[in-house]
Each structure stands twice: as structure tokens, then as C-alpha cells.
CSV table of C-alpha atoms in Angstrom, one decimal:
chain,number,residue,atom,x,y,z
A,430,MET,CA,24.7,24.7,-9.4
A,431,GLY,CA,25.5,21.1,-10.2
A,432,LYS,CA,23.0,18.3,-10.4
A,433,THR,CA,22.7,15.0,-8.6
A,434,ALA,CA,22.6,11.8,-10.5
A,435,PHE,CA,18.9,11.5,-9.8
A,436,GLU,CA,18.2,15.0,-11.2
A,437,LYS,CA,20.1,14.2,-14.4
A,438,ILE,CA,17.9,11.2,-15.0
A,439,TRP,CA,14.8,13.0,-14.0
A,440,ASP,CA,15.5,15.9,-16.3
A,441,ALA,CA,16.3,13.6,-19.2
A,442,HIS,CA,12.9,11.8,-18.7
A,443,GLN,CA,10.5,14.6,-17.8
A,444,VAL,CA,8.1,15.0,-20.6
A,445,ALA,CA,6.2,17.9,-19.0
A,446,ASP,CA,6.3,19.9,-15.9
A,447,LEU,CA,2.7,19.6,-14.4
A,448,GLY,CA,3.3,22.2,-11.7
A,449,GLY,CA,3.4,21.9,-8.0
A,450,GLY,CA,6.6,19.8,-8.1
A,451,THR,CA,4.9,17.1,-10.2
A,452,GLY,CA,6.2,15.9,-13.6
A,453,LEU,CA,5.1,13.6,-16.4
A,454,VAL,CA,7.9,11.2,-16.7
A,455,LEU,CA,8.9,8.9,-19.6
A,456,ILE,CA,9.1,5.2,-18.5
A,457,ASP,CA,11.8,3.1,-20.3
A,458,ARG,CA,11.1,-0.3,-18.8
A,459,ILE,CA,8.1,-2.0,-17.2
A,460,MET,CA,8.6,-5.2,-15.2
A,461,LEU,CA,5.5,-7.3,-14.2
A,462,HIS,CA,5.0,-10.4,-12.1
A,463,GLU,CA,2.1,-12.7,-11.9
A,464,ARG,CA,0.6,-11.5,-8.6
A,465,THR,CA,-0.1,-8.0,-9.9
A,466,GLY,CA,0.8,-8.0,-13.6
A,467,SER,CA,-2.3,-9.8,-14.8
A,468,VAL,CA,-4.6,-7.2,-13.1
A,469,ALA,CA,-3.0,-4.3,-15.0
A,470,LEU,CA,-2.9,-6.2,-18.3
A,471,GLU,CA,-6.5,-7.4,-18.1
A,472,SER,CA,-7.7,-3.9,-17.1
A,473,LEU,CA,-5.8,-2.5,-20.1
A,474,LYS,CA,-7.4,-5.1,-22.5
A,475,ALA,CA,-10.9,-4.5,-21.1
A,476,ALA,CA,-10.4,-0.8,-21.9
A,477,ASN,CA,-9.4,-1.8,-25.4
A,478,ARG,CA,-5.9,-0.2,-25.1
A,479,PRO,CA,-2.8,-1.8,-26.4
A,480,VAL,CA,0.6,-1.9,-24.6
A,481,VAL,CA,2.3,1.0,-26.2
A,482,ALA,CA,5.9,-0.4,-26.0
A,483,PRO,CA,5.7,-4.2,-25.8
A,484,ARG,CA,9.4,-4.7,-26.4
A,485,GLN,CA,10.2,-2.7,-23.3
A,486,THR,CA,7.8,-4.7,-21.1
A,487,PHE,CA,8.9,-7.9,-19.3
A,488,VAL,CA,6.9,-10.4,-17.3
A,489,THR,CA,8.0,-13.1,-14.9
A,490,MET,CA,6.5,-15.7,-12.7
A,491,ASP,CA,7.9,-15.4,-9.2
A,492,HIS,CA,5.5,-14.4,-6.3
A,493,VAL,CA,3.0,-17.2,-6.1
A,494,VAL,CA,4.8,-20.0,-7.9
A,495,ASP,CA,5.8,-23.1,-5.9
A,496,THR,CA,9.5,-23.6,-5.5
A,497,LEU,CA,9.4,-27.4,-4.7
A,498,PRO,CA,11.1,-29.5,-7.4
A,499,GLY,CA,8.7,-30.8,-10.0
A,500,ARG,CA,6.4,-27.8,-9.7
A,501,THR,CA,3.7,-27.1,-12.2
A,502,ASP,CA,1.0,-24.4,-12.7
A,503,LYS,CA,-0.9,-25.9,-9.9
A,504,THR,CA,0.2,-24.2,-6.7
A,505,ILE,CA,-0.1,-24.6,-2.9
A,506,MET,CA,-1.6,-21.1,-2.8
A,507,PRO,CA,-5.4,-21.5,-3.4
A,508,THR,CA,-5.6,-18.7,-6.0
A,509,GLY,CA,-2.0,-19.1,-7.3
A,510,THR,CA,-2.9,-21.1,-10.4
A,511,ASN,CA,-5.4,-18.5,-11.5
A,512,PHE,CA,-2.7,-15.8,-11.2
A,513,ILE,CA,-0.3,-17.8,-13.3
A,514,LEU,CA,-2.7,-18.7,-16.0
A,515,ALA,CA,-4.1,-15.2,-16.3
A,516,THR,CA,-0.7,-13.6,-16.5
A,517,ARG,CA,0.5,-16.0,-19.1
A,518,LYS,CA,-2.4,-15.5,-21.4
A,519,ALA,CA,-2.4,-11.7,-20.9
A,520,ALA,CA,1.4,-11.5,-21.6
A,521,GLN,CA,1.1,-13.7,-24.7
A,522,ASP,CA,-1.9,-11.8,-26.0
A,523,ALA,CA,0.0,-8.5,-25.6
A,524,GLY,CA,3.2,-9.8,-27.2
A,525,LEU,CA,5.3,-9.3,-24.2
A,526,THR,CA,8.5,-11.1,-23.2
A,527,LEU,CA,7.6,-13.7,-20.7
A,528,PHE,CA,9.9,-15.6,-18.3
A,529,ASP,CA,7.6,-18.4,-17.7
A,530,LEU,CA,7.9,-21.5,-15.6
A,531,GLY,CA,10.3,-23.9,-17.4
A,532,ASP,CA,12.1,-20.9,-18.9
A,533,PRO,CA,15.8,-21.0,-17.9
A,534,ARG,CA,15.6,-17.2,-17.4
A,535,GLN,CA,12.7,-17.3,-14.9
A,536,GLY,CA,13.2,-15.9,-11.4
A,537,ILE,CA,12.5,-13.1,-9.0
A,538,VAL,CA,11.8,-9.9,-10.9
A,539,HIS,CA,14.6,-7.9,-9.2
A,540,VAL,CA,17.1,-10.7,-9.8
A,541,ILE,CA,16.4,-11.4,-13.5
A,542,SER,CA,16.3,-7.8,-14.6
A,543,PRO,CA,19.9,-7.0,-13.6
A,544,GLU,CA,21.3,-10.4,-14.7
A,545,ASN,CA,19.8,-10.0,-18.1
A,546,ALA,CA,20.7,-6.2,-18.4
A,547,ILE,CA,17.1,-5.3,-18.8
A,548,VAL,CA,17.9,-2.5,-16.3
A,549,LEU,CA,20.7,-0.2,-17.5
A,550,PRO,CA,22.2,3.0,-16.1
A,551,GLY,CA,20.1,6.0,-16.6
A,552,VAL,CA,16.8,4.3,-17.5
A,553,THR,CA,13.5,4.7,-15.7
A,554,LEU,CA,12.0,1.4,-14.7
A,555,VAL,CA,8.8,0.6,-12.8
A,556,CYS,CA,7.2,-2.5,-11.4
A,557,PRO,CA,4.1,-3.2,-9.2
A,558,ASP,CA,6.4,-4.3,-6.4
A,559,SER,CA,7.8,-2.2,-3.5
A,560,HIS,CA,11.4,-3.6,-3.9
A,561,THR,CA,11.9,-2.3,-7.4
A,562,CYS,CA,14.4,0.2,-5.9
A,563,THR,CA,16.8,-2.8,-5.9
A,564,GLN,CA,17.7,-2.1,-9.5
A,565,GLY,CA,18.9,1.4,-8.7
A,566,ALA,CA,22.2,-0.3,-7.9
A,567,LEU,CA,23.0,-0.1,-11.6
A,568,GLY,CA,22.5,3.6,-11.8
A,569,ALA,CA,18.9,3.5,-12.9
A,570,LEU,CA,15.8,5.3,-11.5
A,571,ALA,CA,13.6,2.4,-10.5
A,572,TRP,CA,10.6,2.4,-8.2
A,573,GLY,CA,7.6,0.5,-7.2
A,574,ILE,CA,4.1,1.4,-8.3
A,575,GLY,CA,0.5,0.2,-8.0
A,576,SER,CA,-1.6,-1.8,-10.5
A,577,SER,CA,-3.5,1.3,-11.7
A,578,GLU,CA,-0.2,3.1,-12.3
A,579,ALA,CA,1.1,0.0,-14.1
A,580,GLU,CA,-1.9,0.2,-16.4
A,581,HIS,CA,-1.2,3.8,-17.2
A,582,ALA,CA,2.5,3.2,-17.8
A,583,LEU,CA,1.6,0.2,-20.1
A,584,ALA,CA,-0.8,2.4,-22.1
A,585,THR,CA,1.3,5.6,-22.4
A,586,ALA,CA,4.9,4.8,-21.3
A,587,THR,CA,4.6,7.7,-18.9
A,588,LEU,CA,3.6,8.3,-15.3
A,589,ARG,CA,2.6,11.4,-13.3
A,590,VAL,CA,5.2,11.6,-10.5
A,591,LYS,CA,5.7,13.9,-7.5
A,592,LYS,CA,9.4,14.8,-7.7
A,593,PRO,CA,11.0,13.4,-4.5
A,594,LYS,CA,13.6,15.1,-2.4
A,595,THR,CA,17.3,14.0,-2.6
A,596,MET,CA,19.4,12.3,0.1
A,597,ARG,CA,23.0,11.2,0.0
A,598,VAL,CA,24.1,8.5,2.4
A,599,THR,CA,27.9,8.6,2.4
A,600,ILE,CA,29.6,5.5,3.9
A,601,SER,CA,33.3,6.1,4.6
A,602,GLY,CA,36.0,3.4,5.1
A,603,ARG,CA,35.5,-0.2,4.3
A,604,LEU,CA,33.3,-3.0,5.8
A,605,ALA,CA,35.3,-5.3,8.0
A,606,SER,CA,35.9,-8.9,7.0
A,607,GLY,CA,32.7,-11.0,7.7
A,608,VAL,CA,30.5,-7.9,7.5
A,609,THR,CA,28.1,-7.8,4.5
A,610,PRO,CA,25.9,-5.3,2.6
A,611,LYS,CA,22.9,-6.8,4.4
A,612,ASP,CA,24.5,-5.9,7.7
A,613,LEU,CA,25.1,-2.4,6.4
A,614,ALA,CA,21.5,-2.0,5.4
A,615,LEU,CA,20.3,-3.2,8.8
A,616,TYR,CA,22.7,-0.9,10.6
A,617,LEU,CA,21.4,2.1,8.6
A,618,LEU,CA,17.8,1.2,9.6
A,619,GLY,CA,18.8,0.7,13.2
A,620,LYS,CA,20.6,4.0,13.3
A,621,PHE,CA,18.2,6.3,11.4
A,622,GLY,CA,14.9,4.4,11.6
A,623,SER,CA,12.5,2.9,9.0
A,624,SER,CA,11.2,6.4,8.1
A,625,GLY,CA,14.6,8.0,7.8
A,626,ALA,CA,14.4,8.5,4.1
A,627,LYS,CA,10.7,9.1,3.6
A,628,GLY,CA,10.0,11.2,0.5
A,629,HIS,CA,13.6,11.0,-0.7
A,630,VAL,CA,15.6,9.3,-3.5
A,631,VAL,CA,18.7,8.0,-1.7
A,632,GLU,CA,22.0,8.0,-3.4
A,633,TYR,CA,24.5,5.7,-1.7
A,634,ALA,CA,28.1,7.0,-2.0
A,635,GLY,CA,31.5,6.7,-0.4
A,636,GLU,CA,34.4,4.3,-0.3
A,637,ALA,CA,32.5,1.5,1.3
A,638,VAL,CA,29.8,1.6,-1.4
A,639,ARG,CA,32.3,1.8,-4.3
A,640,ALA,CA,34.1,-1.3,-2.8
A,641,LEU,CA,30.9,-3.4,-3.2
A,642,ASP,CA,30.4,-5.6,-6.1
A,643,VAL,CA,27.1,-5.2,-8.1
A,644,GLU,CA,25.3,-7.9,-6.2
A,645,GLY,CA,26.2,-6.3,-2.9
A,646,ARG,CA,25.0,-3.0,-4.2
A,647,LEU,CA,21.7,-4.6,-5.2
A,648,THR,CA,21.2,-5.8,-1.6
A,649,LEU,CA,21.9,-2.4,-0.2
A,650,CYS,CA,19.5,-0.6,-2.6
A,651,ASN,CA,16.9,-3.4,-2.1
A,652,MET,CA,16.3,-2.4,1.5
A,653,ALA,CA,15.8,1.3,0.7
A,654,THR,CA,12.1,0.4,0.7
A,655,GLU,CA,12.5,-0.5,4.4
A,656,PHE,CA,14.1,3.0,4.8
A,657,SER,CA,10.8,4.5,3.4
A,658,ALA,CA,12.7,5.9,0.4
A,659,PHE,CA,11.0,6.6,-2.9
A,660,SER,CA,13.9,4.8,-4.5
A,661,ALA,CA,17.7,4.4,-4.2
A,662,LEU,CA,20.6,4.5,-6.6
A,663,ILE,CA,24.3,4.1,-6.9
A,664,ALA,CA,25.9,6.0,-9.7
A,665,ALA,CA,27.2,3.6,-12.3
A,666,ASP,CA,31.0,3.1,-12.6
A,667,ASP,CA,33.4,0.6,-14.2
A,668,VAL,CA,32.2,-2.1,-11.8
A,669,VAL,CA,28.7,-1.8,-13.2
A,670,PHE,CA,29.9,-1.6,-16.8
A,671,GLU,CA,31.9,-4.7,-16.5
A,672,TYR,CA,29.0,-6.5,-14.9
A,673,LEU,CA,26.6,-5.5,-17.7
A,674,LYS,CA,28.8,-6.0,-20.7
A,675,ASP,CA,27.7,-8.9,-23.0
A,676,ARG,CA,24.5,-9.7,-21.0
A,677,PRO,CA,21.5,-10.5,-23.2
A,678,TYR,CA,19.8,-7.0,-23.3
A,679,ALA,CA,22.9,-4.9,-23.0
A,680,PRO,CA,23.9,-2.8,-26.0
A,681,LYS,CA,26.4,-4.4,-28.4
A,682,GLY,CA,29.3,-3.2,-30.5
A,683,ALA,CA,29.5,0.5,-31.2
A,684,ASP,CA,26.2,1.0,-29.3
A,685,TRP,CA,27.9,-0.3,-26.2
A,686,ASP,CA,30.8,2.2,-26.5
A,687,ARG,CA,28.3,5.1,-27.0
A,688,ALA,CA,26.2,3.9,-24.1
A,689,VAL,CA,29.2,3.8,-21.7
A,690,THR,CA,30.3,7.2,-22.7
A,691,SER,CA,26.8,8.5,-21.9
A,692,TRP,CA,26.5,6.6,-18.6
A,693,ARG,CA,29.8,8.1,-17.3
A,694,GLN,CA,28.0,11.4,-17.2
A,695,LEU,CA,25.4,10.2,-14.8
A,696,GLN,CA,27.4,11.0,-11.7
A,697,SER,CA,26.4,13.6,-9.1
A,698,ASP,CA,28.4,16.8,-9.8
A,699,ALA,CA,30.9,17.9,-7.2
A,700,ASP,CA,28.8,20.9,-6.4
A,701,ALA,CA,25.5,19.2,-6.4
A,702,VAL,CA,23.4,19.9,-3.3
A,703,PHE,CA,21.3,17.3,-1.6
A,704,ASP,CA,18.3,18.0,0.5
A,705,THR,CA,19.6,15.7,3.2
A,706,GLU,CA,23.1,14.3,3.9
A,707,LEU,CA,23.8,11.4,6.2
A,708,GLU,CA,27.2,9.9,7.0
A,709,ILE,CA,28.4,6.8,8.7
A,710,ASP,CA,31.8,5.0,9.2
A,711,ALA,CA,31.8,1.5,7.7
A,712,SER,CA,34.0,0.3,10.6
A,713,GLU,CA,31.1,0.8,13.0
A,714,VAL,CA,29.1,-2.0,11.2
A,715,THR,CA,29.2,-5.5,12.5
A,716,PRO,CA,27.0,-8.6,11.7
A,717,MET,CA,23.5,-7.6,12.4
A,718,VAL,CA,20.2,-9.3,13.2
A,719,THR,CA,16.7,-7.9,14.0
A,720,TRP,CA,15.1,-8.6,17.4
A,721,GLY,CA,11.7,-7.2,16.8
A,722,THR,CA,9.0,-6.9,14.2
A,723,SER,CA,10.4,-4.0,12.1
A,724,PRO,CA,13.6,-3.8,10.1
A,725,GLN,CA,14.6,-0.8,12.2
A,726,GLN,CA,14.7,-3.0,15.3
A,727,ALA,CA,18.1,-4.3,14.4
A,728,MET,CA,21.1,-4.9,16.6
A,729,PRO,CA,24.6,-6.5,16.5
A,730,VAL,CA,24.5,-10.3,16.6
A,731,THR,CA,26.8,-10.1,19.6
A,732,GLY,CA,24.5,-7.9,21.7
A,733,THR,CA,21.5,-8.0,24.0
A,734,VAL,CA,17.9,-6.9,23.3
A,735,PRO,CA,17.8,-3.2,24.0
A,736,VAL,CA,15.9,-1.6,26.8
A,737,PHE,CA,13.2,0.9,25.7
A,738,GLU,CA,15.3,4.0,26.6
A,739,ASP,CA,18.0,3.0,24.1
A,740,VAL,CA,15.5,2.9,21.2
A,741,SER,CA,12.9,5.5,22.2
A,742,HIS,CA,14.2,7.9,19.5
A,743,ARG,CA,12.6,5.6,16.9
A,744,ASP,CA,10.2,3.2,18.6
A,745,SER,CA,7.1,4.1,20.5
A,746,ARG,CA,6.5,2.5,23.8
A,747,GLU,CA,3.5,0.6,22.3
A,748,SER,CA,5.5,-0.8,19.3
A,749,TYR,CA,8.4,-1.7,21.5
A,750,ASP,CA,6.3,-3.6,24.0
A,751,ARG,CA,4.3,-5.3,21.3
A,752,ALA,CA,7.5,-6.4,19.5
A,753,LEU,CA,8.9,-8.0,22.7
A,754,LYS,CA,5.6,-9.8,23.4
A,755,TYR,CA,5.2,-11.0,19.9
A,756,GLN,CA,8.8,-12.2,19.6
A,757,ALA,CA,8.7,-13.8,23.0
A,758,ILE,CA,11.9,-12.1,24.2
A,759,GLU,CA,13.0,-9.9,27.0
A,760,ALA,CA,15.0,-6.7,27.3
A,761,GLY,CA,18.6,-7.5,28.1
A,762,GLN,CA,18.4,-11.0,26.7
A,763,ALA,CA,21.4,-12.1,24.6
A,764,ILE,CA,20.1,-12.4,21.1
A,765,GLN,CA,22.3,-15.5,20.6
A,766,SER,CA,20.4,-17.2,23.4
A,767,LEU,CA,17.4,-17.6,21.0
A,768,LYS,CA,16.9,-21.1,19.6
A,769,ILE,CA,15.5,-21.2,16.1
A,770,ASP,CA,13.1,-23.6,14.4
A,771,ALA,CA,13.9,-22.7,10.8
A,772,ALA,CA,16.4,-21.0,8.5
A,773,PHE,CA,15.6,-19.4,5.1
A,774,ILE,CA,18.0,-18.2,2.5
A,775,GLY,CA,16.3,-16.5,-0.5
A,776,SER,CA,14.4,-13.4,-1.5
A,777,CYS,CA,15.1,-10.5,-3.8
A,778,THR,CA,17.5,-9.3,-1.1
A,779,ASN,CA,19.9,-12.2,-0.8
A,780,SER,CA,19.4,-15.0,-3.3
A,781,ARG,CA,22.1,-14.3,-5.9
A,782,LEU,CA,25.1,-16.4,-6.7
A,783,SER,CA,27.5,-14.5,-4.4
A,784,ASP,CA,25.0,-14.9,-1.5
A,785,LEU,CA,24.8,-18.6,-2.0
A,786,ARG,CA,28.6,-18.9,-2.3
A,787,ARG,CA,29.2,-17.2,1.0
A,788,ALA,CA,26.5,-19.2,2.8
A,789,ALA,CA,27.9,-22.5,1.3
A,790,ALA,CA,31.4,-21.6,2.5
A,791,ILE,CA,30.1,-21.6,6.1
A,792,LEU,CA,28.0,-24.8,5.6
A,793,LYS,CA,30.7,-26.9,3.9
A,794,GLY,CA,31.5,-29.9,6.0
A,795,ARG,CA,28.9,-29.0,8.6
A,796,LYS,CA,25.3,-30.1,9.4
A,797,VAL,CA,22.2,-28.2,10.2
A,798,ALA,CA,21.2,-28.7,13.9
A,799,ASP,CA,18.6,-31.3,14.8
A,800,GLY,CA,15.1,-30.0,14.6
A,801,VAL,CA,15.9,-27.0,12.3
A,802,LYS,CA,14.1,-26.8,9.0
A,803,ALA,CA,16.5,-25.2,6.5
A,804,ILE,CA,15.6,-24.0,3.0
A,805,CYS,CA,17.5,-22.3,0.2
A,806,VAL,CA,15.7,-20.8,-2.7
A,807,PRO,CA,17.9,-19.4,-5.6
A,808,GLY,CA,16.7,-16.1,-6.9
A,809,SER,CA,16.6,-17.2,-10.6
A,810,MET,CA,17.0,-20.3,-12.6
A,811,LYS,CA,20.2,-18.8,-13.9
A,812,VAL,CA,21.5,-18.5,-10.4
A,813,LYS,CA,20.4,-22.1,-9.6
A,814,ALA,CA,22.1,-23.5,-12.7
A,815,ALA,CA,25.3,-21.5,-11.9
A,816,ALA,CA,25.3,-22.7,-8.3
A,817,GLU,CA,24.8,-26.3,-9.4
A,818,ALA,CA,27.7,-26.0,-11.9
A,819,GLU,CA,29.9,-25.0,-8.9
A,820,GLY,CA,28.6,-27.8,-6.7
A,821,LEU,CA,27.0,-25.4,-4.2
A,822,ASP,CA,23.7,-27.4,-4.3
A,823,LYS,CA,25.5,-30.5,-3.0
A,824,ILE,CA,27.0,-28.4,-0.1
A,825,PHE,CA,23.5,-27.2,0.9
A,826,LEU,CA,21.9,-30.6,0.5
A,827,GLU,CA,24.7,-32.4,2.5
A,828,ALA,CA,24.4,-29.9,5.2
A,829,GLY,CA,20.7,-30.5,5.5
A,830,PHE,CA,19.1,-27.7,3.6
A,831,GLU,CA,16.3,-28.1,1.0
A,832,TRP,CA,17.4,-27.0,-2.4
A,833,ARG,CA,14.5,-25.3,-4.3
A,834,GLU,CA,13.5,-23.9,-7.7
A,835,ALA,CA,13.6,-20.2,-8.2
A,836,GLY,CA,10.9,-17.9,-6.8
A,837,CYS,CA,10.0,-15.7,-3.9
A,838,SER,CA,8.9,-18.7,-1.8
A,839,MET,CA,8.6,-18.1,1.9
A,840,CYS,CA,10.0,-14.6,1.8
A,841,PHE,CA,6.4,-13.7,2.5
A,842,PHE,CA,3.2,-15.6,3.4
A,843,ALA,CA,0.2,-15.0,1.2
A,844,GLY,CA,-1.8,-18.1,1.8
A,845,GLY,CA,0.5,-20.7,0.3
A,846,GLU,CA,3.6,-22.4,1.8
A,847,ALA,CA,4.5,-21.1,5.2
A,848,MET,CA,6.8,-21.7,8.2
A,849,GLY,CA,5.1,-23.4,11.1
A,850,PHE,CA,2.9,-21.6,13.7
A,851,GLN,CA,5.0,-19.4,16.0
A,852,GLU,CA,8.2,-20.8,14.6
A,853,ARG,CA,11.3,-18.7,15.1
A,854,VAL,CA,13.0,-18.2,11.8
A,855,VAL,CA,16.3,-16.6,10.9
A,856,THR,CA,15.9,-15.3,7.4
A,857,SER,CA,17.7,-13.4,4.6
A,858,THR,CA,14.6,-11.6,3.5
A,859,ASN,CA,13.8,-7.9,4.0
A,860,ARG,CA,10.8,-7.7,6.2
A,861,ASN,CA,9.9,-9.1,9.6
A,862,PHE,CA,6.5,-7.9,10.4
A,863,GLU,CA,4.0,-10.1,12.3
A,864,SER,CA,3.2,-13.3,10.4
A,865,ARG,CA,5.5,-12.4,7.5
A,866,GLN,CA,6.6,-16.0,6.9
A,867,GLY,CA,3.5,-17.8,8.2
A,868,PRO,CA,0.9,-17.6,11.0
A,869,GLU,CA,2.5,-15.8,14.0
A,870,THR,CA,6.1,-16.7,12.8
A,871,ARG,CA,8.9,-14.8,14.5
A,872,SER,CA,11.3,-13.7,11.8
A,873,HIS,CA,14.8,-12.4,12.5
A,874,LEU,CA,16.4,-10.7,9.5
A,875,ALA,CA,20.1,-11.4,8.8
A,876,SER,CA,22.7,-12.0,6.1
A,877,PRO,CA,22.9,-15.4,4.4
A,878,GLU,CA,26.1,-16.0,6.4
A,879,THR,CA,24.3,-15.4,9.7
A,880,VAL,CA,21.4,-17.6,8.5
A,881,ALA,CA,23.8,-20.4,7.6
A,882,ALA,CA,25.7,-20.1,10.9
A,883,SER,CA,22.5,-20.1,12.9
A,884,ALA,CA,21.1,-23.1,11.1
A,885,ILE,CA,24.3,-25.0,12.1
A,886,ALA,CA,24.2,-23.8,15.7
A,887,GLY,CA,20.4,-24.2,16.2
A,888,LYS,CA,20.3,-20.7,17.5
A,889,ILE,CA,21.1,-17.2,16.4
A,890,ALA,CA,24.8,-17.2,15.9
A,891,ASP,CA,27.7,-15.0,14.8
A,892,PRO,CA,29.0,-16.2,11.4
A,893,ARG,CA,32.5,-15.0,12.2
A,894,GLU,CA,32.7,-17.6,15.0
A,895,VAL,CA,31.5,-20.5,12.9
A,896,ALA,CA,33.7,-19.6,10.0
A,897,ALA,CA,36.8,-19.2,12.2
């Protein structure tokens, strides 16, 4: 019987079968950020253990750093400075590659790894961050871990892992014009629920997936965490190879040719059997937005807030009623009737150059509505520099957006900068739980285009109508 792409990577990396479906797995790359990285590194040092593979370990500053222009080590978050200083010292002491503040390569961990080709097809990569699955878009097996697991991986380059089940999500046809990978991710969550892939590695396949560029694939894989997946991947193809070629950590010369030959084998075999198969037609997907406090509470931007009976297959009565109350909305209400206080473009989901280009295309020649606070945070300093070289920063600024330095920013609230109390925010991030972006903020997840269109309209809006 044939093997799935995941099984081929697993088999190539399993050091030992520990029984009971658990394996000891070789770890090729470790990514760390300052909010959790210093904990693992300091614990390792206290135990007098070195990092076993320092050249394969990379550290960035992204989670608690300020993104306002002119930032320093001193942050708005009360304990942020301590995280930054501790991580910097620990990384330098261990001889690790550090993308520090002021480094033109600094940025969100799941943005800088692909853009530097740290992640490659067929590698295993871990990071103490739940959205590490983003990087499976390049054909890798990448997943999030805890700080104690990070310490073990740093010390041994291995991890004990319960082998997940396999799921293939096949998306036939093509996404319509004006429909994005973010809309596709939200549609999947709305259709199958936020626990739909629990315990599985998801392989995204089908014509619609192959038609996506790498940055679109990164967005789709990013939200596999919201699908409760162990991880997600898309088998590498020529689109990925072209993207990776000549990037800083990609193989060079004859090594590149050998690598591509090897990577081409990491496709699921025609007779591979998956534990679960899901299928959808891409033509069913339209611009989406969330109405509630879970990513699965998603709906077409043209629709009305569903009645309980329409979502009872995935939402409990209690969670449904709580979401309505928290979001201050009513069943049957048109989602486009909701006025917004703020708009946020950023996060490891949607802060890459293509995201900013598409949002800028909607904003060009238009202004953010009065009373709306609008913020754009590029995912990396490379993205920021490239956007500025194209003049995208001027479009955002002229429209009324703030233009920030790279980092996670207000993707999540952890005691630092926040949206205002009970503000309604349309946002390109990946989670919308209560107080995600500040005390009692009401976050509505959407694509960068929908965020831009909503900022202009002053309410949740269909980007296709604004762009028309």
C-alpha cells in the first residue's frame, strides 16, 4: 500500500518505535521566539546541557516587541523587556542565529522561516507556538510544542511524538475572483467545525490548492490550528521550488539539484489511504467573516447572523448564546450592518507582501472612515522593506492607516498594546476569542481585502463591492 506525504516524512525521521503508536522523531529545525524561547534556553543552561545543534536553531523577536516606529528594548508590555533581554542573552550564549530588533531579517517566526528558506520540503520543524503548522505549506512537517518539549528538542534534536492520524482535504475547482485563501480557511472551519481535524495531520490537495501561490498556501496551513489539527501540509511542487530557490538558507548549486530530486518524491502515492477524507468545491466559497467568538462561527460577508438551528451541529446552545451576547449582535442581523471601531492587518496569517498588495489595491485613492482606527503591521522587516520599495506604505498612510514595524502586535492581547474596551475590530488574524485583541474587544476575522474594505466603509463590507 502506498504512503501519504506525511508518512514518508515520518518514516524518514523516526529514530525509534516506542510502541503504542509513539515514535522518537528526529527534529531538523527549531524555531524560538522571545515569549517562550528564553524559558527553554534558560532551563537548558540551568541543567548544564548544551544546544545539540545550534546551527539548526533560530531565534526571533516577535511576540512582545513594540511595533511603533522608533521602538527599543523597552516595551509597552510590563514584562516584555525582560523577555527580550533574557532571550537575547540566552541565544547569544548558546551560539544561535538571532533575528534581533534592528536586524533586517527580524519578523514573525512563521513569516521569516519561509522567506529565508529555513523551512524546506521534508524537514521536521518545531516551535513553541501553536501556528507552527503554517510552515507545512512548503511540504514540511511542522508543529507547535511546549517549552518543556522545546528544551528536550534543543538538548537531543529529538521528540517523543504520538503519531497522528491522516486526513486529506481535497478542494476541487478554483476560487472565484475576489475570494482568498483566508476565506477558504474560514469556510472550512464553518463547514466542518473547529474540532474537525482533531488528532490528524491534514494534507490539503486538489486543483484549488495547487492554484495557490506559496503565500496563499501559508495562510491556509496557518489556520489548521483553528481546525484542531496536529499539523497541516501541502506536498511541495514546482511552485514551492521556484519560491525557495536562491533564498538564504536554501541549498545551492549541485546540492539544490539533489534536493529538488529528493523533494519530488514527497508526494502522497496514488494508492495511499487516509484515515479521513473531506471534499469541497471551491466555487462554494465566498468572502467570509466571523460573527462569533470562535473561528468556526464564520459566515459569508453577504449573509445574516445564523439562527441556532442552522449551527447546532457544531455550536452548543450555551456557546451560541454567549457569542451573541458578547458580540452584541442578534440572530438574523445582516453582518454588514455592524459598524466597526478598528481595522487590523497583520499576524502570521495575513501579513506577507501579497496580503499587503491586495489590501493596498482596495485602499488606493480611498480614505478610512471617520472614527475608525486602522493599523497595518508587516510580518517581517523584509516584507516591510519590499512594500516600501513598491510604495505600498504611502498608500496605507494616505488612506489613514498606521504603518508599523514588524511583529505580532495586536494579533493578540497579552498585557501590552490593545484595541479599546469593547471596540469592534475587523481583523486579519486567526483567532477571535473573548478579549483576543484587548479587554472585551469584539473581533471579526476576515481577509486583508475585507479588512481594508471595512475600514473604508466604517462597517463590515464586501471587498468585491468596494473594488468594483
